[in-house]
Every structure is written in structure tokens, then in C-alpha cells.
Short mmCIF file of C-alpha atoms and ligand atoms in Angstrom, two decimals:
data_model
loop_
_atom_site.label_atom_id
_atom_site.label_comp_id
_atom_site.label_asym_id
_atom_site.label_seq_id
_atom_site.Cartn_x
_atom_site.Cartn_y
_atom_site.Cartn_z
CA GLN A 1 -33.78 -16.45 -33.03
CA ALA A 2 -31.94 -13.20 -32.54
CA LYS A 3 -34.81 -12.00 -30.37
CA LYS A 4 -34.61 -15.16 -28.17
CA ALA A 5 -30.95 -14.82 -27.83
CA GLY A 6 -31.41 -11.34 -26.73
CA ARG A 7 -33.88 -12.23 -24.31
CA ASN A 8 -31.67 -14.66 -22.75
CA LEU A 9 -28.63 -12.36 -22.89
CA PHE A 10 -30.85 -9.86 -20.83
CA ARG A 11 -31.78 -12.50 -18.35
CA VAL A 12 -28.06 -13.44 -17.84
CA PHE A 13 -27.31 -9.80 -17.57
CA SER A 14 -29.88 -8.84 -15.23
CA THR A 15 -29.06 -11.89 -12.98
CA ASP A 16 -25.51 -10.83 -12.91
CA MET A 17 -26.51 -7.28 -12.01
CA ALA A 18 -28.85 -8.46 -9.26
CA HIS A 19 -26.01 -10.56 -7.89
CA LEU A 20 -23.58 -7.71 -8.02
CA LEU A 21 -26.01 -5.19 -6.41
CA SER A 22 -26.73 -7.70 -3.71
CA GLU A 23 -23.02 -8.24 -3.07
CA ARG A 24 -22.49 -4.60 -2.93
CA LEU A 25 -25.37 -3.98 -0.43
CA GLU A 26 -24.05 -6.78 1.88
CA LEU A 27 -20.47 -5.34 1.59
CA GLU A 28 -21.90 -1.95 2.67
CA SER A 29 -23.87 -3.09 5.52
CA ASP A 30 -21.00 -5.33 6.75
CA LEU A 31 -18.74 -2.22 6.67
CA ARG A 32 -21.10 -0.09 8.63
CA GLU A 33 -20.76 -2.66 11.53
CA ALA A 34 -17.05 -3.36 10.95
CA LEU A 35 -15.74 -0.60 13.03
CA GLU A 36 -17.85 -1.29 16.12
CA LEU A 37 -17.12 -4.90 15.85
CA GLY A 38 -13.37 -4.19 15.79
CA GLU A 39 -12.67 -5.84 12.56
CA PHE A 40 -10.28 -3.19 11.17
CA GLU A 41 -6.49 -3.82 11.75
CA LEU A 42 -3.52 -1.92 10.74
CA PHE A 43 -0.52 -3.66 8.85
CA TYR A 44 2.93 -1.87 8.58
CA GLN A 45 5.44 -1.87 5.78
CA PRO A 46 9.06 -0.66 6.53
CA GLN A 47 10.54 2.18 4.73
CA LEU A 48 14.49 2.02 4.56
CA LEU A 49 17.17 4.52 3.83
CA ILE A 50 18.59 3.35 0.43
CA ASP A 51 22.31 4.17 1.36
CA THR A 52 22.35 2.49 4.74
CA GLY A 53 19.27 0.19 5.08
CA GLU A 54 18.31 2.23 8.19
CA LEU A 55 14.65 1.83 9.11
CA ILE A 56 13.17 5.24 8.90
CA GLY A 57 9.36 4.77 8.63
CA LEU A 58 6.54 2.29 8.81
CA GLU A 59 3.46 2.97 6.54
CA ALA A 60 0.14 1.90 8.19
CA LEU A 61 -1.99 0.15 5.75
CA LEU A 62 -5.51 -0.74 6.63
CA ARG A 63 -6.91 -4.28 6.49
CA TRP A 64 -10.35 -5.60 7.33
CA ARG A 65 -10.84 -8.96 8.83
CA ARG A 66 -14.17 -9.80 7.34
CA PRO A 67 -15.82 -12.78 9.04
CA GLY A 68 -15.91 -15.64 6.75
CA ARG A 69 -13.94 -13.94 3.97
CA GLY A 70 -10.41 -13.56 5.27
CA VAL A 71 -8.49 -10.40 5.04
CA VAL A 72 -9.93 -7.84 2.74
CA MET A 73 -7.69 -5.49 1.11
CA PRO A 74 -8.19 -1.60 0.92
CA ALA A 75 -8.87 -1.60 -2.85
CA VAL A 76 -12.03 -3.41 -2.29
CA PHE A 77 -13.48 -1.38 0.67
CA ILE A 78 -11.86 2.03 0.80
CA PRO A 79 -13.96 3.28 -2.31
CA VAL A 80 -17.13 2.18 -0.44
CA LEU A 81 -16.02 3.85 2.63
CA GLU A 82 -15.47 7.00 0.79
CA GLU A 83 -18.80 6.78 -1.09
CA THR A 84 -20.78 6.13 2.00
CA GLY A 85 -18.92 8.73 4.27
CA LEU A 86 -17.98 5.88 6.47
CA ILE A 87 -14.27 6.86 5.88
CA ASP A 88 -14.73 9.66 8.47
CA GLY A 89 -15.03 7.27 11.36
CA VAL A 90 -12.69 4.89 9.96
CA GLY A 91 -10.08 7.59 9.26
CA GLU A 92 -10.28 8.80 12.70
CA TRP A 93 -9.94 5.17 14.02
CA VAL A 94 -6.75 4.66 11.72
CA LEU A 95 -5.32 7.75 13.31
CA ARG A 96 -5.97 6.78 16.86
CA ALA A 97 -4.72 3.07 16.11
CA ALA A 98 -1.58 4.25 14.42
CA CYS A 99 -1.02 6.55 17.49
CA SER A 100 -1.67 4.07 20.15
CA GLN A 101 0.46 1.43 18.35
CA TYR A 102 3.31 3.90 18.34
CA VAL A 103 2.89 4.72 21.93
CA SER A 104 2.76 1.10 23.02
CA TRP A 105 5.75 0.19 20.94
CA CYS A 106 7.79 3.14 22.62
CA LYS A 107 6.48 1.88 26.10
CA ALA A 108 7.83 -1.55 25.21
CA GLY A 109 11.22 -0.04 24.54
CA LEU A 110 11.06 -0.98 20.77
CA ARG A 111 12.05 2.67 19.48
CA PRO A 112 9.58 2.55 16.50
CA PRO A 113 10.55 5.06 13.51
CA ARG A 114 8.14 7.60 12.19
CA ILE A 115 4.70 6.07 11.32
CA ALA A 116 3.17 7.14 7.86
CA VAL A 117 -0.63 7.19 7.97
CA ASN A 118 -2.88 7.58 4.80
CA VAL A 119 -5.40 10.01 4.85
CA SER A 120 -8.27 10.00 2.28
CA GLY A 121 -9.38 13.33 0.51
CA ARG A 122 -12.58 13.67 2.06
CA GLN A 123 -11.08 13.38 5.50
CA PHE A 124 -8.29 15.90 4.86
CA LEU A 125 -10.65 18.32 3.45
CA GLN A 126 -12.95 18.38 6.28
CA THR A 127 -13.13 21.49 8.45
CA GLY A 128 -11.19 20.99 11.60
CA PHE A 129 -9.13 18.07 10.40
CA SER A 130 -5.77 19.47 11.66
CA GLU A 131 -7.52 20.17 15.22
CA SER A 132 -8.76 16.59 15.25
CA VAL A 133 -5.35 15.16 14.48
CA SER A 134 -3.97 17.47 17.16
CA ARG A 135 -6.41 16.22 19.63
CA ILE A 136 -5.97 12.61 18.90
CA LEU A 137 -2.10 12.99 19.48
CA ARG A 138 -2.50 14.91 22.71
CA ASP A 139 -5.19 12.37 23.98
CA GLN A 140 -2.47 9.86 23.57
CA ASP A 141 0.42 11.84 24.56
CA ALA A 142 2.22 11.19 21.36
CA ALA A 143 4.88 13.28 19.73
CA PRO A 144 3.48 14.69 16.50
CA THR A 145 6.80 14.64 14.95
CA ALA A 146 6.57 10.72 15.02
CA PHE A 147 3.83 10.71 12.35
CA GLN A 148 3.68 11.51 8.54
CA LEU A 149 0.36 11.97 6.87
CA GLU A 150 0.16 10.70 3.35
CA ILE A 151 -2.12 12.57 0.83
CA THR A 152 -2.60 12.37 -2.76
CA GLU A 153 -2.19 15.16 -5.27
CA THR A 154 -5.72 14.89 -6.47
CA VAL A 155 -6.92 16.29 -2.98
CA LEU A 156 -4.88 19.34 -3.43
CA ALA A 157 -6.66 20.22 -6.68
CA ARG A 158 -9.95 20.94 -4.89
CA ASP A 159 -9.63 23.95 -2.47
CA THR A 160 -6.16 25.44 -2.75
CA ARG A 161 -6.50 27.90 0.07
CA HIS A 162 -8.04 25.49 2.62
CA CYS A 163 -5.42 22.87 1.76
CA ILE A 164 -2.60 25.14 2.43
CA ASP A 165 -4.10 26.34 5.83
CA THR A 166 -4.53 22.70 6.63
CA LEU A 167 -1.01 21.60 5.72
CA ARG A 168 0.49 24.52 7.39
CA SER A 169 -1.11 23.78 10.68
CA LEU A 170 -0.21 20.14 10.50
CA ARG A 171 3.31 21.02 9.89
CA ALA A 172 3.26 23.55 12.74
CA LEU A 173 2.24 20.70 15.11
CA GLY A 174 5.41 18.98 13.95
CA LEU A 175 3.91 16.38 11.45
CA GLU A 176 5.41 15.45 8.05
CA ILE A 177 3.46 15.61 4.80
CA ALA A 178 4.01 13.25 2.11
CA LEU A 179 2.35 13.33 -1.46
CA ASP A 180 1.54 9.71 -2.15
CA ASP A 181 1.31 8.01 -5.59
CA PHE A 182 3.02 11.02 -6.95
CA GLY A 183 2.85 11.50 -10.81
CA THR A 184 -0.34 9.43 -11.23
CA GLY A 185 -2.99 12.02 -10.71
CA TYR A 186 -3.61 15.21 -12.49
CA SER A 187 -0.52 16.32 -11.00
CA SER A 188 0.97 19.68 -11.50
CA LEU A 189 4.72 20.24 -10.80
CA SER A 190 3.62 23.62 -9.40
CA TYR A 191 1.92 21.68 -6.51
CA LEU A 192 5.43 21.02 -5.28
CA LYS A 193 6.09 24.74 -4.94
CA ARG A 194 2.70 25.92 -3.80
CA PHE A 195 2.03 23.23 -1.04
CA PRO A 196 4.11 22.87 2.00
CA ILE A 197 5.11 19.33 1.90
CA ASP A 198 8.06 17.24 2.97
CA VAL A 199 8.15 13.95 1.11
CA ILE A 200 7.35 12.79 -2.58
CA LYS A 201 6.35 9.33 -2.82
CA LEU A 202 7.34 7.95 -6.30
CA ASP A 203 4.45 5.66 -7.41
CA ARG A 204 4.79 2.04 -8.08
CA SER A 205 3.62 2.44 -11.58
CA PHE A 206 6.95 4.17 -12.46
CA VAL A 207 9.22 2.18 -10.22
CA SER A 208 8.10 -1.23 -11.35
CA GLU A 209 9.83 -0.82 -14.79
CA CYS A 210 12.40 1.79 -13.92
CA HIS A 211 15.19 -0.91 -14.59
CA LEU A 212 13.60 -1.96 -17.81
CA LYS A 213 11.92 1.11 -19.68
CA GLU A 214 13.65 4.34 -20.65
CA GLU A 215 10.47 6.28 -20.11
CA ASP A 216 10.05 5.02 -16.74
CA ALA A 217 13.65 5.54 -15.76
CA ALA A 218 13.41 9.02 -17.06
CA ILE A 219 10.34 9.82 -15.18
CA CYS A 220 11.83 8.52 -11.95
CA ALA A 221 15.18 10.23 -12.33
CA ALA A 222 13.28 13.52 -12.91
CA VAL A 223 10.98 13.11 -9.81
CA ILE A 224 14.09 12.19 -7.62
CA SER A 225 16.13 15.07 -9.05
CA LEU A 226 13.25 17.69 -8.63
CA GLY A 227 12.76 16.44 -5.08
CA ARG A 228 16.29 17.12 -4.37
CA THR A 229 16.55 20.58 -5.87
CA LEU A 230 13.41 21.35 -4.02
CA GLY A 231 14.75 19.81 -0.74
CA LEU A 232 12.13 17.34 -0.51
CA LYS A 233 12.72 13.62 0.48
CA THR A 234 11.93 10.99 -2.01
CA VAL A 235 10.52 7.71 -1.24
CA ALA A 236 10.09 5.02 -3.97
CA GLU A 237 7.02 2.71 -3.75
CA GLY A 238 6.79 -0.99 -4.77
CA VAL A 239 10.44 -1.70 -4.97
CA GLU A 240 10.50 -5.47 -5.70
CA GLU A 241 13.87 -6.14 -7.34
CA SER A 242 17.52 -5.30 -6.53
CA THR A 243 17.98 -3.90 -10.05
CA GLN A 244 15.39 -1.40 -9.22
CA LEU A 245 17.08 -0.58 -5.90
CA GLU A 246 20.56 -0.16 -7.60
CA PHE A 247 18.90 2.29 -10.33
CA LEU A 248 17.05 4.31 -7.51
CA GLN A 249 20.20 4.63 -5.51
CA ARG A 250 22.36 5.57 -8.39
CA GLU A 251 19.79 8.42 -9.02
CA GLY A 252 19.93 9.52 -5.48
CA CYS A 253 16.55 8.49 -4.19
CA LEU A 254 16.48 8.84 -0.42
CA ALA A 255 14.27 5.95 0.75
CA CYS A 256 12.30 3.06 -0.41
CA GLN A 257 9.59 0.60 0.42
CA GLY A 258 8.54 -2.66 -1.18
CA TYR A 259 8.27 -6.38 -1.22
CA LEU A 260 12.10 -6.52 -1.77
CA PHE A 261 12.38 -5.67 1.91
CA SER A 262 9.24 -6.64 3.47
CA PRO A 263 5.24 -6.79 2.59
CA PRO A 264 2.99 -5.10 4.99
CA LYS A 265 3.03 -7.03 8.27
CA SER A 266 0.76 -7.33 11.23
CA ALA A 267 1.45 -5.27 14.34
CA HIS A 268 2.66 -8.40 15.95
CA GLU A 269 5.10 -9.35 13.22
CA THR A 270 6.22 -5.80 13.05
CA ALA A 271 7.04 -5.73 16.77
CA GLU A 272 9.27 -8.71 16.06
CA LEU A 273 10.87 -6.96 13.31
CA LEU A 274 11.60 -3.98 15.49
CA ARG A 275 12.89 -6.19 18.05
CA GLU A 276 15.47 -7.41 15.61
CA ARG A 277 15.87 -4.38 13.45
CA SER A 278 17.12 -6.61 10.78
CA CYS A 279 14.65 -5.75 7.90
CA LEU A 280 17.32 -6.20 5.24
CA PRO A 281 16.96 -7.28 1.73
CA PRO A 282 17.08 -11.20 1.53
CA ARG A 283 20.47 -11.28 -0.38
CA SER A 284 22.58 -8.67 1.19
CA SER A 285 23.34 -5.87 -1.04
CA ARG A 286 26.42 -3.52 -0.66
CA CYS A 287 24.16 -0.56 0.14
CA VAL A 288 22.38 -2.03 2.87
CA GLU A 289 23.66 -2.82 6.38
CA PRO A 290 22.04 -2.75 9.85
CA VAL A 291 22.41 0.35 11.90
CA ASP A 292 22.75 0.64 15.81
P1 C2E B 301 -0.63 3.23 -1.02
O1 C2E B 301 -0.88 4.41 0.06
O2 C2E B 301 0.05 3.89 -2.23
O3 C2E B 301 -0.04 2.09 -0.41
C1 C2E B 301 1.06 1.30 -1.07
C2 C2E B 301 0.39 -0.08 -1.71
O4 C2E B 301 1.24 -0.72 -2.46
C3 C2E B 301 -0.18 -0.85 -0.46
O5 C2E B 301 -1.11 -1.68 -0.84
C4 C2E B 301 1.24 -1.86 -0.30
O6 C2E B 301 0.86 -3.17 0.33
C5 C2E B 301 1.39 -2.15 -1.84
N1 C2E B 301 2.88 -2.34 -1.86
C6 C2E B 301 3.75 -2.19 -1.22
N2 C2E B 301 5.02 -2.66 -1.72
C7 C2E B 301 4.65 -3.26 -2.78
C8 C2E B 301 5.62 -3.96 -3.78
O7 C2E B 301 6.69 -4.28 -3.70
N3 C2E B 301 4.81 -4.46 -4.86
C9 C2E B 301 3.45 -4.40 -4.88
N4 C2E B 301 2.87 -4.94 -5.91
N5 C2E B 301 2.74 -3.59 -4.14
C10 C2E B 301 3.14 -3.20 -3.10
P2 C2E B 301 -2.48 -1.83 0.06
O8 C2E B 301 -2.22 -2.14 1.58
O9 C2E B 301 -3.26 -2.78 -0.61
O10 C2E B 301 -3.19 -0.29 0.05
C11 C2E B 301 -3.68 -0.01 -1.25
C12 C2E B 301 -4.06 1.56 -1.05
O11 C2E B 301 -5.21 1.67 -0.27
C13 C2E B 301 -3.03 2.53 -0.42
O12 C2E B 301 -2.16 2.76 -1.51
C14 C2E B 301 -3.89 3.69 0.10
O13 C2E B 301 -4.16 4.52 -1.13
C15 C2E B 301 -5.04 2.93 0.53
N6 C2E B 301 -4.96 2.83 1.95
C16 C2E B 301 -4.50 1.94 2.56
N7 C2E B 301 -4.50 2.05 3.98
C17 C2E B 301 -5.45 3.09 4.14
C18 C2E B 301 -5.85 3.81 5.11
O14 C2E B 301 -5.75 3.84 6.32
N8 C2E B 301 -6.67 5.11 4.84
C19 C2E B 301 -6.86 5.44 3.69
N9 C2E B 301 -7.39 6.48 3.43
N10 C2E B 301 -6.41 4.84 2.57
C20 C2E B 301 -5.65 3.71 2.72
MG1 MG B 302 0.34 5.42 0.99
MG1 MG B 303 1.45 5.22 -2.43
MG1 MG B 304 0.65 3.74 -4.99
#
């Protein structure tokens, strides 16, 4: 009886495994073609100054329009791009796309704010990364000061010397550097001192309960205060509720980003938003008023 049950279990298990494997292979082969077929797209999410509501940035977030499957989120395909090395080409495409979007918004008179672009570890650690960024910007005649690159702290753990050199050259070009998902990796506070960075992005995992849990509140407060002391800007991710916003404002956080203001939106919708410059929280709060 037990043996039979075991056999059945194995059969179920192996069918599931086979299914997963074929899904994965299909995902991989579709991803190999996605770039050439023009299926990638950038969405943009506003970053606002907490005190005035001024739009100070747009984070570019990658989406994949997979035929027959709708819009696929990065959590599904970024790991696969990284494992297969496809991230090299896609990462370069992301930079070019963000750059050309910025330039075309400028040409349309929309005065876009700075654009933040996520860079994967593998991409950042490549030799010649800063040169390739510089080339892309030059090709499109885009001002480096209009861009910010987001990297995660785990990247910095790998090759300190090389990272410092790359960060220095990027900043020398005029780009800003943000440390994304701060506090979630094997972070070391000394990173903030050792690496030339401009911005700390306070991770959503701390922000989401900063108004409810003492521990999360303490972590947020400490990071914000540390950032201020070190002369870094702090941007809170994943702000969904006005009580979170109020807490962050009290603690002196500079800027925030989250569903409270806007989810990431297509370039087309973002252009609308730039046209109106009215990305304010739904119910107005005293700290947010339009500029210009
Ligand atoms: P991230 O850079 O930390 O981006 C923030 C993520 O939080 C985005 O998810 C965004 O949609 C989501 N988010 C923003 N506000 C809220 C909120 O109020 N509540 C909640 N629950 N979520 C919020 P998304 O777009 O799915 O991206 C996930 C991750 O994928 C990004 O995390 C980033 O690590 C990676 N990624 C996205 N685009 C790129 C890219 O072009 N290149 C690379 N290398 N990675 C990317
Ligand atoms: Mg990011
Ligand atoms: Mg982040
Ligand atoms: Mg995050």
C-alpha cells in the first residue's frame, strides 16, 4: 500500500517537475527573442519631495509584453535574464530606452525630472560599464545629470576596488547613484562611507509597517537620520498610506515613491502626468502642493 502510494506520489511529482521544466524552457526561449521582437517596455513611477510634493524623479521599471500572456512583471523574468546572461543586452536596452524617452519628453517640452534606472549586478560589474553608459548618453545627446542609476548593496560586496572606480567614473560624468532596497541585503553601514553614492532607497519591507511596528519605525528613523548626517538623500519606497507618509515626513525623509501617489505607468500615461504635473495623493494632505 505504502509502496503504491509512494509510486503515485513520484508520478505526480515527476509530472509536475516535467511541467515546470518545460515552462521554464519556454520562458527562456521566449525571453531570448523578446528583445529583438520589441516586447520590452519601460513603465515609470513618480518620486516626490515629501515637503512640497514636487516631482523630482521617475523610476524606470521594466515590463515584458509576452504574446498571449499579458504584461509580465520583473520578478518573473529578471532572475532568468540574469542566469542566462541575457541581462547584458536587455540592461543596455533599458538604458537606451530610458535615455531616448527622456530626450523625446524634453523635445516635447514636458520638462521631465531625473530618471532612475535599475542596473543589475552583473551589468554593473562588467568591465567598461561606465564607458558604455557614457557612450549611450552621448549617442542620444542626453545630459548625464538627468539620470540616476540604482544598484543594490549586494553588488558592492563583490569587488570593492572595481566598484569604487566604476561609481567614481559614473559620478564624474554627472550621474547620481542610488543604493536600492537598502537594508535588505548583507548590508554594512560602512558601505555608506566607503562607496561614493548620493541616495539611499529605504526598502518597502521597512516602510510598509513603519506606522504600525516599533521595530520598523526605528529602522526607518535610523536610516533617514543616518542619511541626513552623511549628506545623502533618502527616498522611501512603497508608500501606500498617508500615515506612512506622515511618519516619514516627521522623521525628515526627503522623498517618497509608492501607490499612494501613483503606480508605475506606461510612457504614454506618464507623458499625460508630466503634462498636468498633478501627481498628488488622492486626498490632499497639507504637505503636498503643486509646484510651478
Ligand atoms: P525595485 O527597484 O525596488 O522597484 C520597486 C518595486 O516596487 C517595483 O516593482 C514597483 O512597482 C513596486 N512598488 C512601487 N510602489 C509600490 C507600493 O506602494 N506598494 C507595493 N506593493 N509595491 C510598490 P516592479 O516594477 O515589479 O519591479 C520589481 C523589481 O525588479 C525592481 O525592484 C528591480 O529590482 C527589478 N527591476 C525592474 N526593472 C528593472 C530593470 O530595468 N533592470 C533591472 N536590472 N532590474 C529591474
Ligand atoms: Mg529600483
Ligand atoms: Mg527598490
Ligand atoms: Mg524594493
